[in-house]
PDB file of C-alpha atoms in Angstrom:
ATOM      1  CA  UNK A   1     -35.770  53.173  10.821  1.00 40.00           C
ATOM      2  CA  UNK A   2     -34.420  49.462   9.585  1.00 39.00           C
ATOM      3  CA  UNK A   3     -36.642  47.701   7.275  1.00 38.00           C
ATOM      4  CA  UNK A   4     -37.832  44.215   9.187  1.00 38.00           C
ATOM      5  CA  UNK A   5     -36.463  41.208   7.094  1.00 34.00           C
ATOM      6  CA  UNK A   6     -40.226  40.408   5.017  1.00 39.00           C
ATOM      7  CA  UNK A   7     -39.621  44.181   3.301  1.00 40.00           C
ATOM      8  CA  UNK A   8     -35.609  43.800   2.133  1.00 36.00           C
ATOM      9  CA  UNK A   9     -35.853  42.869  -1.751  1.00 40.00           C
ATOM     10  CA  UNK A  10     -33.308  40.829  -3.236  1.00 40.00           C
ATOM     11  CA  UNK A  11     -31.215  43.222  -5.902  1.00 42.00           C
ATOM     12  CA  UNK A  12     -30.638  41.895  -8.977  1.00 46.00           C
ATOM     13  CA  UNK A  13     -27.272  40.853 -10.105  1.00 42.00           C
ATOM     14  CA  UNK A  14     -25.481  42.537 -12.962  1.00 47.00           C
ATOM     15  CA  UNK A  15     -24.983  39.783 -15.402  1.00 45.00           C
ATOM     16  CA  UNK A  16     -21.240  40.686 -15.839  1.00 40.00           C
ATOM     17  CA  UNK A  17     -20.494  40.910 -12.451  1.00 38.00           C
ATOM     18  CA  UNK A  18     -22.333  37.089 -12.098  1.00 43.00           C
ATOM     19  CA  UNK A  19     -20.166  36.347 -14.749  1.00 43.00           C
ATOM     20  CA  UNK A  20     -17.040  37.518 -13.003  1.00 37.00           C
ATOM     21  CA  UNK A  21     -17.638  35.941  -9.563  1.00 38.00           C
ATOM     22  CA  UNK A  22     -18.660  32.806 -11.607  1.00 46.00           C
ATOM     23  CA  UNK A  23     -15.422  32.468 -12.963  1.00 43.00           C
ATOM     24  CA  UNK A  24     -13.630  33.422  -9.833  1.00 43.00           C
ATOM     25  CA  UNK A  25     -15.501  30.462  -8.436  1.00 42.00           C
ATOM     26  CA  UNK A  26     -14.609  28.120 -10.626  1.00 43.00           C
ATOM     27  CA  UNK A  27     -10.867  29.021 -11.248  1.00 42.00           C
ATOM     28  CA  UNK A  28     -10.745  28.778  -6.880  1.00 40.00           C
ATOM     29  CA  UNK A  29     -12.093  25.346  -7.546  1.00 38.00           C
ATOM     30  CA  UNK A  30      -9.712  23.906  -9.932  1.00 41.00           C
ATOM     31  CA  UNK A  31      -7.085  25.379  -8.539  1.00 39.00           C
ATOM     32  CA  UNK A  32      -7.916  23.070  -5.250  1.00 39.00           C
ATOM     33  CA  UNK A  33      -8.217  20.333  -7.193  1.00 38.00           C
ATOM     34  CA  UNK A  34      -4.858  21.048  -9.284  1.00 38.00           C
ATOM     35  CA  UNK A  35      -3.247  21.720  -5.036  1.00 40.00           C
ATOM     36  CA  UNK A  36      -4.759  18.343  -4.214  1.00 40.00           C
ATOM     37  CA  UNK A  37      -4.772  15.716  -7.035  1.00 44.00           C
ATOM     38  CA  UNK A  38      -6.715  13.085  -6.969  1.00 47.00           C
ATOM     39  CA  UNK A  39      -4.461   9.731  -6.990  1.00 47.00           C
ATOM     40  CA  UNK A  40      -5.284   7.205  -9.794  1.00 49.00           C
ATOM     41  CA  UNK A  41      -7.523   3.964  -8.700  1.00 45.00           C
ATOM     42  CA  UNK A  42      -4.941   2.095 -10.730  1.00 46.00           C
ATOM     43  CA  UNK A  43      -7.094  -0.695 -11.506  1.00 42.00           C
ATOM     44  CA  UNK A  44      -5.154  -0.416 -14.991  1.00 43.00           C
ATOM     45  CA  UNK A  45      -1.961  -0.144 -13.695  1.00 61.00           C
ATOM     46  CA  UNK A  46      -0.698  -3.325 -14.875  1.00 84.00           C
ATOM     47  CA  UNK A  47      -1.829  -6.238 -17.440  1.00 89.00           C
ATOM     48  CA  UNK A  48      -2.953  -8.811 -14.900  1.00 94.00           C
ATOM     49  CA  UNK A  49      -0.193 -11.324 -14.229  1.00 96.00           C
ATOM     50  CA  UNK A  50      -0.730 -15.330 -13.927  1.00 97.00           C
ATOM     51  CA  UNK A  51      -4.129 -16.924 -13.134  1.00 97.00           C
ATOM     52  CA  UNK A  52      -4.573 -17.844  -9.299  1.00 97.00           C
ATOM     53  CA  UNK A  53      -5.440 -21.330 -10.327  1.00 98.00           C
ATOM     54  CA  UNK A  54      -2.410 -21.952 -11.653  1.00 98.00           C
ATOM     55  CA  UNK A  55      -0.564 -21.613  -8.076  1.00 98.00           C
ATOM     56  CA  UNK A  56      -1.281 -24.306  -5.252  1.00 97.00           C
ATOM     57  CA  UNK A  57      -2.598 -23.055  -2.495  1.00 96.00           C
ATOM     58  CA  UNK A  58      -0.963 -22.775   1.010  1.00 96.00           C
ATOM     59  CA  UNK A  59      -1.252 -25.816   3.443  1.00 93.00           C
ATOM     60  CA  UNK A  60      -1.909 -23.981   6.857  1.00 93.00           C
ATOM     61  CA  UNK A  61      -4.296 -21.456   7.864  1.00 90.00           C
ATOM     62  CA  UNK A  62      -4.859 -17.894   6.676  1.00 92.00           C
ATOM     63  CA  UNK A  63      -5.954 -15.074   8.652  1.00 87.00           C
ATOM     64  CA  UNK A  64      -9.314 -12.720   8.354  1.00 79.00           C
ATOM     65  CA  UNK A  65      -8.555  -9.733   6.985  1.00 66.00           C
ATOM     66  CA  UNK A  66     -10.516  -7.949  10.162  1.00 61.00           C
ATOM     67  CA  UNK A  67      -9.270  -4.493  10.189  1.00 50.00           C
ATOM     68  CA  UNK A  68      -7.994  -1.820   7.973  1.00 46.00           C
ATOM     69  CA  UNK A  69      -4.951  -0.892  10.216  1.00 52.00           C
ATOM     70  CA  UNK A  70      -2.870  -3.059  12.884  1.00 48.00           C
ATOM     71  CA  UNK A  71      -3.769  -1.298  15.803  1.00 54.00           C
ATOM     72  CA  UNK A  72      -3.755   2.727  16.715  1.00 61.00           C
ATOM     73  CA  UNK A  73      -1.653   4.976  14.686  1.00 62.00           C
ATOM     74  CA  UNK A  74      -1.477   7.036  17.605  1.00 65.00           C
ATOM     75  CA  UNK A  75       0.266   3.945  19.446  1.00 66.00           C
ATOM     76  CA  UNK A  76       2.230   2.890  16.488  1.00 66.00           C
ATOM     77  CA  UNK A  77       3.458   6.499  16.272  1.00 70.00           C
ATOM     78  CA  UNK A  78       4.889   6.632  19.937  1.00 67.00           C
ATOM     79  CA  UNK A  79       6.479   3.432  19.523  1.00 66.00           C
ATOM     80  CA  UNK A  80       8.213   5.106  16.686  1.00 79.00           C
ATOM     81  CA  UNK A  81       7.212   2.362  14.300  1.00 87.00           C
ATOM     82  CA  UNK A  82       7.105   3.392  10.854  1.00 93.00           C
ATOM     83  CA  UNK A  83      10.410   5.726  11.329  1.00 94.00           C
ATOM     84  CA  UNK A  84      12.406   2.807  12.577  1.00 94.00           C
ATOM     85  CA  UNK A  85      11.239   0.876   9.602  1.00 97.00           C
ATOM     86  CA  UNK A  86      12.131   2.911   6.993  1.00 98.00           C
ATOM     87  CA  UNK A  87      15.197   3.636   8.374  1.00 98.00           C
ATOM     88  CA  UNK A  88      16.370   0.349   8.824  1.00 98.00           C
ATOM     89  CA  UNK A  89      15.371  -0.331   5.233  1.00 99.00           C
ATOM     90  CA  UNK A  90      17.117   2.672   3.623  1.00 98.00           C
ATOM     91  CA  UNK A  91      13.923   4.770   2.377  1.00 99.00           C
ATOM     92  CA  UNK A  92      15.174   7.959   1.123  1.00 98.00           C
ATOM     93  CA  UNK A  93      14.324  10.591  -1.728  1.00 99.00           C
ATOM     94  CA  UNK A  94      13.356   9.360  -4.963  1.00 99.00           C
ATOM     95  CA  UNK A  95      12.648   5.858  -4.470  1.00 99.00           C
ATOM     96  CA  UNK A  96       9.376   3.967  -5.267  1.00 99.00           C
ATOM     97  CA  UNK A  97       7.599   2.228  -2.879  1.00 99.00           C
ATOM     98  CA  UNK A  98       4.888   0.020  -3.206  1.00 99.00           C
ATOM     99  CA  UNK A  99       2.707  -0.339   0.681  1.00 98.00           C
ATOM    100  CA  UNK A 100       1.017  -3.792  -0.155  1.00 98.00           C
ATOM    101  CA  UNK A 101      -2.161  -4.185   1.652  1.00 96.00           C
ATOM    102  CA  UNK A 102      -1.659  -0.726   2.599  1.00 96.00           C
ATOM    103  CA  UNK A 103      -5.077  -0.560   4.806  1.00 93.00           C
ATOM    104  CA  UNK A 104      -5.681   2.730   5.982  1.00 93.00           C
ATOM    105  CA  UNK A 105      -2.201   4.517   4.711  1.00 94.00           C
ATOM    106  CA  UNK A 106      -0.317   4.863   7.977  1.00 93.00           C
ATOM    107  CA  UNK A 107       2.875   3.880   6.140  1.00 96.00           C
ATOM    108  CA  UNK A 108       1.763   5.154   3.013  1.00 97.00           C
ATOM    109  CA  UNK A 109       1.733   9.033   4.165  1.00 96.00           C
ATOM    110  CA  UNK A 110       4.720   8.556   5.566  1.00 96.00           C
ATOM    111  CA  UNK A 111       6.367   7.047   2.871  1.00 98.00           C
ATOM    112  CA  UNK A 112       4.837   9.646   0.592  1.00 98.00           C
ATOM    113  CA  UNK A 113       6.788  12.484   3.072  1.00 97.00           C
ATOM    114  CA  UNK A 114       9.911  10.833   2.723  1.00 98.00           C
ATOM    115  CA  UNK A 115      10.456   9.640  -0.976  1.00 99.00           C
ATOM    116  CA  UNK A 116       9.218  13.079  -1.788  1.00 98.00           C
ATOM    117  CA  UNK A 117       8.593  14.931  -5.090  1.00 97.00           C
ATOM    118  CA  UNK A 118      10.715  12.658  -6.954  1.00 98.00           C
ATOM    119  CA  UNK A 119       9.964   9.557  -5.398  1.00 98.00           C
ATOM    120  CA  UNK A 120       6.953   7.567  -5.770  1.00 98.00           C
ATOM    121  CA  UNK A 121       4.792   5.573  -3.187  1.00 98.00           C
ATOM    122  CA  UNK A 122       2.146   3.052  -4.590  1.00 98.00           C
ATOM    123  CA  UNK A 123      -0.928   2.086  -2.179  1.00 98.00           C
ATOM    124  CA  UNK A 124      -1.915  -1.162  -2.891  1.00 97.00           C
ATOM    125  CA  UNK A 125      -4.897  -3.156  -1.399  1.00 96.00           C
ATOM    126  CA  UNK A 126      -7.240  -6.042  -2.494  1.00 95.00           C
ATOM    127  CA  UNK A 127     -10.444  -4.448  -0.541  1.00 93.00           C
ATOM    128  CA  UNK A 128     -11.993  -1.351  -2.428  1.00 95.00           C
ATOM    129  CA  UNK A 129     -13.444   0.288   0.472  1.00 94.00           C
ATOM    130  CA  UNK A 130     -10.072   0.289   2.418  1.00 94.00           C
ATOM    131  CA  UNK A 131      -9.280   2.338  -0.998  1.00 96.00           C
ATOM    132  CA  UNK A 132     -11.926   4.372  -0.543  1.00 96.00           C
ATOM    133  CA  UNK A 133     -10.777   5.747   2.621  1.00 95.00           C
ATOM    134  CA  UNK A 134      -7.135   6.048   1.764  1.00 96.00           C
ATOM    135  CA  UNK A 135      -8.331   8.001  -1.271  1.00 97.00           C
ATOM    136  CA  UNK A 136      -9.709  10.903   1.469  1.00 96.00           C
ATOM    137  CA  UNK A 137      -6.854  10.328   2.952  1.00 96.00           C
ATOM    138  CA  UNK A 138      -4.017  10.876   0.514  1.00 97.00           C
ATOM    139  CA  UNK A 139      -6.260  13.940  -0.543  1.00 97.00           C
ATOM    140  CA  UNK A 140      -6.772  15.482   2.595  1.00 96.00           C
ATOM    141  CA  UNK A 141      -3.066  15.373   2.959  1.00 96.00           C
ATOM    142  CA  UNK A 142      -2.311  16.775  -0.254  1.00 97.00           C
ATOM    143  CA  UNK A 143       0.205  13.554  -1.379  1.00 97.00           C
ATOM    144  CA  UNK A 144       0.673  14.104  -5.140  1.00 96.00           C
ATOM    145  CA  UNK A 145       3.621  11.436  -5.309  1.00 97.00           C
ATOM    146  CA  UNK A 146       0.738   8.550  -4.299  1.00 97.00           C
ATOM    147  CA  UNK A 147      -0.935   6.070  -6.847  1.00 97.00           C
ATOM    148  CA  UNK A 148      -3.351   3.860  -5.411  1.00 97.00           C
ATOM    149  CA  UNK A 149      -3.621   0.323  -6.701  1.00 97.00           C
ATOM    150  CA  UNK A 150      -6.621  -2.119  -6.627  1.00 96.00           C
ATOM    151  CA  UNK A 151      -4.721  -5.511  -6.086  1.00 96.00           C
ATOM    152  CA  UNK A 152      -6.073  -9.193  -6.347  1.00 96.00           C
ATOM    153  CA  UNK A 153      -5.344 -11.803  -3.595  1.00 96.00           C
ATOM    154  CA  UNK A 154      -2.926 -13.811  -6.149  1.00 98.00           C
ATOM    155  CA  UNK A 155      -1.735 -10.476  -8.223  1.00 98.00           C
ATOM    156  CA  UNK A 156      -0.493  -7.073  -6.540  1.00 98.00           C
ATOM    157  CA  UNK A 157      -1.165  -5.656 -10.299  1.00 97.00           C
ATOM    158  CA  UNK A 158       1.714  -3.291 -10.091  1.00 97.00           C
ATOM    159  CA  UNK A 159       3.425  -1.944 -13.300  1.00 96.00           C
ATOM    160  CA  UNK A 160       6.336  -3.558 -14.325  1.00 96.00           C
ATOM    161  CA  UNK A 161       9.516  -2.780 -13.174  1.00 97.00           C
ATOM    162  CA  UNK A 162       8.462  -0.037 -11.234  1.00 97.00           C
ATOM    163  CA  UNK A 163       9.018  -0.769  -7.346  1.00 98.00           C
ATOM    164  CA  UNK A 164      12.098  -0.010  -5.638  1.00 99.00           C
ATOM    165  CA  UNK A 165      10.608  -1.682  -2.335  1.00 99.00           C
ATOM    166  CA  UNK A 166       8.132  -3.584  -1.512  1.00 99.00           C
ATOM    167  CA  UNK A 167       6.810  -3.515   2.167  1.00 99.00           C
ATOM    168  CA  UNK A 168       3.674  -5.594   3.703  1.00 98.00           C
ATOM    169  CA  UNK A 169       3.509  -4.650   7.050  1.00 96.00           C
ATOM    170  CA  UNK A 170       1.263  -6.778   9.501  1.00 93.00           C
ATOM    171  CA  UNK A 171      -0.779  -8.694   6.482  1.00 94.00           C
ATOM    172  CA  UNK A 172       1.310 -11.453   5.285  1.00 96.00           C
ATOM    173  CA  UNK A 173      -0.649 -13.957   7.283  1.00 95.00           C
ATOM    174  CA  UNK A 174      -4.156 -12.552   5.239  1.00 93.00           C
ATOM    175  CA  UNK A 175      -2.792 -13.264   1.738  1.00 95.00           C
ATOM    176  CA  UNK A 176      -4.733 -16.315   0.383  1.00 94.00           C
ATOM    177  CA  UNK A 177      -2.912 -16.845  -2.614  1.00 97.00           C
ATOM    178  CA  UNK A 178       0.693 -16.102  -0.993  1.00 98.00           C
ATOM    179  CA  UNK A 179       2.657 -17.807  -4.160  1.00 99.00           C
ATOM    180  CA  UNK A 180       0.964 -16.320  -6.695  1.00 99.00           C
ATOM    181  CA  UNK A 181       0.544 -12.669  -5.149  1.00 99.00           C
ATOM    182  CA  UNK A 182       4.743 -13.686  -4.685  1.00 99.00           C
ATOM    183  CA  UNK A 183       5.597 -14.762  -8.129  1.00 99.00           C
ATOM    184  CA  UNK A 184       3.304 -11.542 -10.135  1.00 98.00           C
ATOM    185  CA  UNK A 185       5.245  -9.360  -7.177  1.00 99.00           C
ATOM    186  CA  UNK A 186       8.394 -10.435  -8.835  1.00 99.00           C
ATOM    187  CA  UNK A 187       8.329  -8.466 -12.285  1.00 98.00           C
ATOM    188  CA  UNK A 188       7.341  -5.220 -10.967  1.00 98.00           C
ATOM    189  CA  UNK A 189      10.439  -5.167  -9.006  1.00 99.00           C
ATOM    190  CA  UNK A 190      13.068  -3.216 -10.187  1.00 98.00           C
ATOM    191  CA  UNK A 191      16.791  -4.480 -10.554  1.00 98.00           C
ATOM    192  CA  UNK A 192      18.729  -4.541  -6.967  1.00 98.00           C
ATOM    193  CA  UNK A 193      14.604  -3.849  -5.807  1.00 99.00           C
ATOM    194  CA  UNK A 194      13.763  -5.786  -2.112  1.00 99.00           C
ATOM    195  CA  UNK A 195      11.042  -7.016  -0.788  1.00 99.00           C
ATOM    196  CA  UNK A 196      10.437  -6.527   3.576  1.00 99.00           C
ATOM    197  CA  UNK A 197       7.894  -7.914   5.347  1.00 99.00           C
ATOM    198  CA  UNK A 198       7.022  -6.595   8.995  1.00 97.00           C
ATOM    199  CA  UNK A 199       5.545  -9.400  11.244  1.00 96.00           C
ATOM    200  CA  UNK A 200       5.025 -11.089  14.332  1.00 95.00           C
ATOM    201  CA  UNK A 201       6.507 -14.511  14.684  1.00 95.00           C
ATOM    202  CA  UNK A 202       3.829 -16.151  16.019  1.00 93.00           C
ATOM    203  CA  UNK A 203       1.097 -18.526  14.994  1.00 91.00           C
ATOM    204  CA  UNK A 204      -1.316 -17.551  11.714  1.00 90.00           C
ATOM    205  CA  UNK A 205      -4.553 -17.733  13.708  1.00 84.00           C
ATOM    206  CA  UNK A 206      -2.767 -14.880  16.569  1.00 86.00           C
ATOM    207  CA  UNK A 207      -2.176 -12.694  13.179  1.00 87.00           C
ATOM    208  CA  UNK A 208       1.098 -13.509  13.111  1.00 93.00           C
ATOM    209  CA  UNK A 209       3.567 -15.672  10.524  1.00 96.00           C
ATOM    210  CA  UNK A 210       6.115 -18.334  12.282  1.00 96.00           C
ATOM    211  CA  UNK A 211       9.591 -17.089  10.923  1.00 96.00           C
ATOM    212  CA  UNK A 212      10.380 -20.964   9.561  1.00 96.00           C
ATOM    213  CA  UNK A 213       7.367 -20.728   7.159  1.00 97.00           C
ATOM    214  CA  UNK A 214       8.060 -17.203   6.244  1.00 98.00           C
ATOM    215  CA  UNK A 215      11.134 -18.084   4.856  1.00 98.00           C
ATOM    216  CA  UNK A 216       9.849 -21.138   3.152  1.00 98.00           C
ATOM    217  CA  UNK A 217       7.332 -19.636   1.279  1.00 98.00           C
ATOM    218  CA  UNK A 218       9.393 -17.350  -0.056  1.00 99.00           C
ATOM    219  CA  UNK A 219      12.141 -19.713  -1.023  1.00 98.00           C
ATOM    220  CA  UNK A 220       9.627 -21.648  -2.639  1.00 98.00           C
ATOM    221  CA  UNK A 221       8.760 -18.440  -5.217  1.00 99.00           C
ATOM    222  CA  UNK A 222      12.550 -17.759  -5.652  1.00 99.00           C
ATOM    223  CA  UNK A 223      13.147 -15.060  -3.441  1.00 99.00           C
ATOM    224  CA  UNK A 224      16.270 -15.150  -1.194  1.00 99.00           C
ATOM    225  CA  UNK A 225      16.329 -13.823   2.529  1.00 99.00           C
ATOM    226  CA  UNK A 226      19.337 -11.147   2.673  1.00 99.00           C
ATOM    227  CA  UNK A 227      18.534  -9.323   5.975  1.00 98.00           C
ATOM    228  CA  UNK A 228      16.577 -10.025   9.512  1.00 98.00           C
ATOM    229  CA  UNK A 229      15.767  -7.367  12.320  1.00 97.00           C
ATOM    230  CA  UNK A 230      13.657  -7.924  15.284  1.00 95.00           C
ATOM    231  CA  UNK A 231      11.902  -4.882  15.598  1.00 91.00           C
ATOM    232  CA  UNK A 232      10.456  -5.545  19.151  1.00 79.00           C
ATOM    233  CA  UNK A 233      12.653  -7.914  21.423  1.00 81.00           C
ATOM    234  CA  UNK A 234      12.304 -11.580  19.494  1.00 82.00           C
ATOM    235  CA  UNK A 235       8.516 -11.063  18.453  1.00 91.00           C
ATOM    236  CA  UNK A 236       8.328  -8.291  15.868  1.00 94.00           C
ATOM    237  CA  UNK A 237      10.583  -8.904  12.816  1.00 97.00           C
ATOM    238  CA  UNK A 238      11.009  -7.369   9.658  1.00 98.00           C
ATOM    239  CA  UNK A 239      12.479  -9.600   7.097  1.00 99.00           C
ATOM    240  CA  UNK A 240      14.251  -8.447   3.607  1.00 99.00           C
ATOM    241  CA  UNK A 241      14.202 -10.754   0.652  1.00 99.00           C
ATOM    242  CA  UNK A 242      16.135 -10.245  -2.950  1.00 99.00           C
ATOM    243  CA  UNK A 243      13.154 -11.437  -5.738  1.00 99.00           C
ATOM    244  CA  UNK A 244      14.153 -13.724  -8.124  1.00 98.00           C
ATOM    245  CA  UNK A 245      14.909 -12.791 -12.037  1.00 96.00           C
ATOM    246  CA  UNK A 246      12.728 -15.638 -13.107  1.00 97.00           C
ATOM    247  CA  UNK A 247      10.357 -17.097 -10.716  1.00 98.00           C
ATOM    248  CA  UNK A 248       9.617 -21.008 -11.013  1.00 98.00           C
ATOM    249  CA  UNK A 249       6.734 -22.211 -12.782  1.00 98.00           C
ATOM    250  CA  UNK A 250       3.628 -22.168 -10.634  1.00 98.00           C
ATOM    251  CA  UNK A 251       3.540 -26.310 -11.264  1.00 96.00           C
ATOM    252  CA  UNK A 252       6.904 -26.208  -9.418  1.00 97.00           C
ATOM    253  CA  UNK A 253       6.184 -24.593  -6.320  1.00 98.00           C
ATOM    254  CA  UNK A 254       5.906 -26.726  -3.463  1.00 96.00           C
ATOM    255  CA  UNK A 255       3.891 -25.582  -0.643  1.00 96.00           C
ATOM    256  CA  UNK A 256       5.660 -25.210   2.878  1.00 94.00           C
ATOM    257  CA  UNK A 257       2.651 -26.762   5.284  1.00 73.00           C
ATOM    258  CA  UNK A 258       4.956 -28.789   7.926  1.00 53.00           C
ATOM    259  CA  UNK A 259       6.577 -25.387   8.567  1.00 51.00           C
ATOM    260  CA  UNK A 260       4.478 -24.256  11.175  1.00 50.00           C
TER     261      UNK A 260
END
């Protein structure tokens, strides 16, 4: 006859044997953790670059950041998005790439897949709690070749001379400080590095940045247009600039308002 569950005892536990599944435990736990590292909040990346009051700031609007992804990845994904993005811009094994206002890491998983081992993705973002989530993220998915990167809205804060590409992907119209956040972009670029911007040419208030005022603002930071796709009919571009060696002097910058 069973004993009813009020007259099993609880049997002591040899102390070595504790000991031993103890250390099992632990040893199953680090080697998790060693599987799935956790990436660096980089807020020490870089030395910050130039104060934001040093830059004049854009005449024409700027857009809420409202969201931390475009629209569905599920959508973006069938639309074959992200592939036709990174082919077009030459993304291969070994390069570092640096997802500015990278949101909730759709590209930045996918870059992290195809750079691979050797290559290196950085997720950069100015909003800690959109960090937060792509920190789950790039653990859950095991991506040991991502950094993330706490950003300002004038300074990326990347290291120097450590970005083969730079991509901001639906957010150009968000950045406050666009010629400062241009201008500290420039050193972390490396040499023959490019900068690509995925938008839609279409007012700032839509979410969108007019093509004309793109190409201003950039011109006004040094940085000189080498490419141009349109990535959905005449709406969707994504636009490849050279940085410049030397940026201006912030004082020298002119602002690009009329070019709306």
């Amino acid at each position: 006859m069973r004993a009813s569950r009020g007259d099993v005892r609880p049997r002591a536990v040899p102390p070595l044997l504790a000991a031993l599944v103890g250390a099992a435990m632990a040893a199953a736990v680090s080697a998790c953790s060693a599987a799935a590292p956790e990436p660096s909040a980089a807020a020490t990346a870089a030395p910050p670059g130039l104060a934001a009051e040093r830059f004049p700031k854009p005449e024409r609007p700027v857009a809420g950041i409202v969201s931390d992804q475009w629209s569905s990845e599920d959508g973006r994904e069938r639309a074959g998005e992200a592939a036709k993005v990174m082919e077009l811009l030459g993304v291969r094994p070994g390069m570092a790439v640096a997802d500015i206002g990278a949101g909730a890491g759709y590209y930045v998983g996918r870059l992290s897949r195809r750079v691979g081992s050797t290559g290196r993705v950085f997720g950069q973002d100015v909003e800690r709690k959109y960090l937060e989530g792509l920190r789950r993220r790039v653990a859950r998915e095991r991506l040991g070749n991502v950094e993330l990167v706490l950003g300002e809205p004038h300074d990326p804060r990347l290291p120097p001379r450590s970005v083969d590409l730079a991509l901001l992907v639906h957010m150009y119209h968000e950045i406050a400080q666009p010629f400062g956040l241009l201008h500290n972009l420039a050193p972390a670029m490396r040499p023959g590095g490019r900068v690509a911007i995925l938008d839609v040419d279409g007012p700032i208030q839509g979410h969108g940045t007019p093509r004309a005022l793109l190409v201003c603002e950039l011109a006004a930071v040094g940085y000189r247009q080498t490419d141009w796709h349109w990535i959905e009919g005449r709406s969707v571009y994504l636009a490849v600039f050279e940085p410049p060696a030397e940026p201006p002097e912030p004082e020298r910058i002119a602002p690009c308002g009329g070019k709306r």
